[in-house]
Amino acid sequence: MKLYIVRHGETDWNKSRRIQGQVDIPLNEFGKTLAKKTAYGLKDISFDVCITSPLSRAKETARLILEGRDVLMLEDSRIMEMAFGSYEGKCLEKDRQEVPEEFYRFFDDPEHFIPGEGGETFADVKKRTGEFLQDLYQRREYEQSNILITTHGAALAGMLNYIKNAPLCAYWGQGVHKNCAVTEVQVTNGIPEILSENVVYYDDEVEDWDAGSRQ
């Protein structure tokens, strides 16, 4: 099986550096444009099934990528975005910062990040996304399938951290993936191999989420 794992398109909260988490924020017009360009970049891939986070920004990204195709779309809550609890909706930009300074361990020291009330740790997200992957690897009906997976920045990083069998301190790997960036993973006999990571099919300027939040 081959997995095409995609972070959702841009939302207004992405643009304004607000923490979305599991708040259901839709794509903005630019986010829709990025998804449509990604659809063109993936036009030659024959997808057999799509698995998406239940949040609308991920589902809409999937629908736009698959527009005009007859592809089964399934939802799985295990690939929802990280729950930030009481931090959700807060702004990260330094000039209008609404989170305590220790929040920035989220980027710099994920192993010791302390979530807001009702939120998840990185270990929590890695566990549930890893369980999703392990279940998927064992689906014999998908052994020869191309599978589109639409998810979120922290959830996607958790999946890759699990695939790489890397420690939590290396959770972010290459950093937060760009909106609509695509990562390809080949799975053979239950063993995953990352073929490419964080590839975009557009030339628009999209600011890095983690770097932008510290400015």
Protein backbone atom coordinates (compact mmCIF):
# COMPACT_ATOMS: atom_id res chain seq x y z
CA MET A 1 0.00 0.00 0.00
CA LYS A 2 1.04 3.56 -0.56
CA LEU A 3 -0.07 6.36 1.74
CA TYR A 4 -0.35 9.98 0.62
CA ILE A 5 -0.56 11.91 3.89
CA VAL A 6 -1.68 15.54 3.48
CA ARG A 7 -1.97 18.39 5.93
CA HIS A 8 -5.17 20.40 5.39
CA GLY A 9 -5.28 23.71 3.52
CA GLU A 10 -5.02 27.11 5.18
CA THR A 11 -7.69 28.48 7.54
CA ASP A 12 -8.21 31.97 8.89
CA TRP A 13 -6.91 30.77 12.26
CA ASN A 14 -3.73 29.48 10.61
CA LYS A 15 -3.24 32.90 9.07
CA SER A 16 -3.83 34.76 12.33
CA ARG A 17 -1.67 32.29 14.34
CA ARG A 18 -4.48 31.05 16.52
CA ILE A 19 -4.34 27.60 18.08
CA GLN A 20 -7.01 25.50 16.36
CA GLY A 21 -6.64 22.09 17.92
CA GLN A 22 -10.00 20.36 17.71
CA VAL A 23 -12.04 23.52 17.10
CA ASP A 24 -13.77 22.97 13.76
CA ILE A 25 -12.46 25.85 11.63
CA PRO A 26 -13.14 25.64 7.85
CA LEU A 27 -10.71 26.35 5.04
CA ASN A 28 -10.42 29.93 3.85
CA GLU A 29 -10.39 30.77 0.13
CA PHE A 30 -6.60 30.54 -0.07
CA GLY A 31 -6.76 27.15 1.64
CA LYS A 32 -9.23 25.96 -0.98
CA THR A 33 -6.90 27.20 -3.72
CA LEU A 34 -3.99 25.26 -2.22
CA ALA A 35 -6.11 22.10 -2.10
CA LYS A 36 -7.15 22.53 -5.74
CA LYS A 37 -3.51 22.96 -6.80
CA THR A 38 -2.61 19.87 -4.80
CA ALA A 39 -5.42 18.01 -6.59
CA TYR A 40 -3.78 18.90 -9.90
CA GLY A 41 -0.39 17.75 -8.59
CA LEU A 42 -1.90 14.39 -7.63
CA LYS A 43 -4.13 14.03 -10.70
CA ASP A 44 -2.24 10.99 -11.98
CA ILE A 45 -2.60 9.05 -8.73
CA SER A 46 -5.48 6.59 -8.77
CA PHE A 47 -6.76 6.67 -5.21
CA ASP A 48 -8.68 3.65 -3.94
CA VAL A 49 -9.84 5.10 -0.63
CA CYS A 50 -9.51 8.27 1.46
CA ILE A 51 -9.31 8.43 5.25
CA THR A 52 -9.81 11.85 6.78
CA SER A 53 -9.97 13.52 10.15
CA PRO A 54 -13.59 14.35 11.03
CA LEU A 55 -12.77 18.08 11.24
CA SER A 56 -14.13 20.09 8.31
CA ARG A 57 -10.81 21.60 7.23
CA ALA A 58 -9.41 18.11 6.63
CA LYS A 59 -12.60 16.77 5.04
CA GLU A 60 -12.87 19.76 2.70
CA THR A 61 -9.23 19.36 1.68
CA ALA A 62 -9.94 15.71 0.83
CA ARG A 63 -13.08 16.59 -1.14
CA LEU A 64 -11.23 19.20 -3.20
CA ILE A 65 -8.32 16.87 -3.93
CA LEU A 66 -10.74 14.12 -4.98
CA GLU A 67 -13.22 16.35 -6.82
CA GLY A 68 -14.65 14.54 -9.84
CA ARG A 69 -13.44 11.13 -8.65
CA ASP A 70 -15.50 8.29 -7.21
CA VAL A 71 -13.44 7.51 -4.10
CA LEU A 72 -14.77 6.17 -0.81
CA MET A 73 -14.13 8.64 2.02
CA LEU A 74 -13.90 7.38 5.59
CA GLU A 75 -13.46 9.36 8.82
CA ASP A 76 -11.21 8.36 11.70
CA SER A 77 -11.03 10.40 14.91
CA ARG A 78 -7.55 9.04 15.67
CA ILE A 79 -6.08 11.40 13.07
CA MET A 80 -7.81 14.51 14.42
CA GLU A 81 -5.59 17.38 15.44
CA MET A 82 -3.98 17.47 18.87
CA ALA A 83 -6.40 18.65 21.56
CA PHE A 84 -5.07 21.85 23.16
CA GLY A 85 -7.80 22.17 25.77
CA SER A 86 -7.83 25.62 27.34
CA TYR A 87 -5.24 26.91 24.84
CA GLU A 88 -7.57 26.51 21.85
CA GLY A 89 -8.40 29.82 20.21
CA LYS A 90 -5.42 31.61 21.78
CA CYS A 91 -3.03 33.67 19.66
CA LEU A 92 0.68 32.79 19.47
CA GLU A 93 2.19 35.88 17.86
CA LYS A 94 4.58 37.69 20.17
CA ASP A 95 3.00 41.12 19.73
CA ARG A 96 -0.45 39.80 20.79
CA GLN A 97 0.52 36.69 22.69
CA GLU A 98 -2.29 35.01 24.66
CA VAL A 99 -0.39 31.98 25.98
CA PRO A 100 2.21 31.73 28.74
CA GLU A 101 5.86 31.60 27.73
CA GLU A 102 6.12 27.93 28.71
CA PHE A 103 3.68 27.09 25.91
CA TYR A 104 6.55 27.47 23.43
CA ARG A 105 7.94 24.15 24.63
CA PHE A 106 5.37 22.93 22.12
CA PHE A 107 7.89 23.76 19.39
CA ASP A 108 11.20 23.72 21.25
CA ASP A 109 10.84 20.92 23.82
CA PRO A 110 7.86 18.69 22.92
CA GLU A 111 8.93 15.99 25.36
CA HIS A 112 8.28 18.35 28.29
CA PHE A 113 5.33 20.28 26.86
CA ILE A 114 2.51 20.64 29.43
CA PRO A 115 -0.91 20.90 27.76
CA GLY A 116 -3.66 23.25 28.83
CA GLU A 117 -6.55 21.88 30.85
CA GLY A 118 -8.31 19.19 28.83
CA GLY A 119 -5.48 18.97 26.28
CA GLU A 120 -3.24 16.15 25.07
CA THR A 121 0.48 15.52 25.38
CA PHE A 122 2.64 14.65 22.40
CA ALA A 123 2.83 11.08 23.71
CA ASP A 124 -0.98 10.92 23.59
CA VAL A 125 -1.07 12.03 19.95
CA LYS A 126 1.75 9.69 18.91
CA LYS A 127 -0.06 6.78 20.56
CA ARG A 128 -3.41 7.28 18.84
CA THR A 129 -1.97 8.09 15.43
CA GLY A 130 0.38 5.11 15.74
CA GLU A 131 -2.55 2.84 16.54
CA PHE A 132 -4.32 4.18 13.45
CA LEU A 133 -1.29 3.31 11.30
CA GLN A 134 -0.87 -0.16 12.76
CA ASP A 135 -4.53 -0.95 12.12
CA LEU A 136 -4.21 0.34 8.56
CA TYR A 137 -1.09 -1.75 7.85
CA GLN A 138 -3.06 -4.88 8.77
CA ARG A 139 -5.96 -4.20 6.38
CA ARG A 140 -5.34 -6.88 3.78
CA GLU A 141 -7.93 -5.41 1.43
CA TYR A 142 -5.72 -2.30 1.14
CA GLU A 143 -2.42 -4.10 0.47
CA GLN A 144 -2.26 -2.85 -3.14
CA SER A 145 -4.11 0.41 -2.59
CA ASN A 146 -3.25 4.09 -2.93
CA ILE A 147 -4.69 5.76 0.15
CA LEU A 148 -5.19 9.50 0.63
CA ILE A 149 -5.01 10.57 4.28
CA THR A 150 -5.97 14.15 5.21
CA THR A 151 -5.03 15.30 8.67
CA HIS A 152 -3.38 18.12 10.66
CA GLY A 153 0.04 19.50 11.55
CA ALA A 154 0.65 17.96 14.98
CA ALA A 155 -1.22 14.75 14.17
CA LEU A 156 0.79 14.29 10.96
CA ALA A 157 4.04 14.90 12.82
CA GLY A 158 2.98 12.25 15.33
CA MET A 159 2.41 9.76 12.54
CA LEU A 160 5.85 10.44 11.08
CA ASN A 161 7.51 10.29 14.50
CA TYR A 162 5.90 6.88 14.95
CA ILE A 163 6.94 5.68 11.49
CA LYS A 164 10.53 6.78 12.09
CA ASN A 165 10.51 5.22 15.57
CA ALA A 166 12.03 8.49 16.76
CA PRO A 167 11.99 9.84 20.34
CA LEU A 168 9.50 12.51 21.39
CA CYS A 169 12.29 15.09 21.53
CA ALA A 170 12.49 14.73 17.72
CA TYR A 171 8.71 14.92 17.30
CA TRP A 172 8.75 17.74 14.76
CA GLY A 173 11.39 16.25 12.45
CA GLN A 174 11.50 18.68 9.50
CA GLY A 175 9.12 21.03 11.30
CA VAL A 176 5.38 21.68 10.94
CA HIS A 177 4.44 20.68 7.40
CA LYS A 178 3.10 23.36 5.10
CA ASN A 179 -0.60 23.51 4.37
CA CYS A 180 -1.50 20.86 1.76
CA ALA A 181 2.03 19.41 1.81
CA VAL A 182 2.13 15.75 0.79
CA THR A 183 4.18 12.94 2.32
CA GLU A 184 4.39 9.57 0.53
CA VAL A 185 4.86 6.37 2.51
CA GLN A 186 5.25 2.92 0.97
CA VAL A 187 4.10 0.07 3.23
CA THR A 188 5.34 -3.42 2.36
CA ASN A 189 4.46 -6.39 4.57
CA GLY A 190 3.54 -3.99 7.35
CA ILE A 191 6.86 -2.10 7.16
CA PRO A 192 6.61 1.62 6.25
CA GLU A 193 9.20 3.54 4.24
CA ILE A 194 8.98 7.30 3.76
CA LEU A 195 9.55 8.07 0.06
CA SER A 196 9.12 11.83 0.21
CA GLU A 197 8.12 14.33 2.85
CA ASN A 198 6.49 17.77 2.98
CA VAL A 199 6.19 18.18 -0.82
CA VAL A 200 3.99 21.00 -2.14
CA TYR A 201 2.40 21.32 -5.56
CA TYR A 202 2.08 25.09 -5.55
CA ASP A 203 4.46 28.05 -5.70
CA ASP A 204 2.47 30.34 -3.38
CA GLU A 205 4.21 31.73 -0.32
CA VAL A 206 3.03 29.97 2.83
CA GLU A 207 4.78 31.05 6.01
CA ASP A 208 6.11 28.31 8.28
CA TRP A 209 3.64 27.96 11.15
CA ASP A 210 6.14 27.46 13.94
CA ALA A 211 8.56 30.19 12.86
CA GLY A 212 5.75 32.67 12.21
CA SER A 213 4.26 32.17 15.65
CA ARG A 214 7.43 33.39 17.37
CA GLN A 215 7.63 36.70 15.48
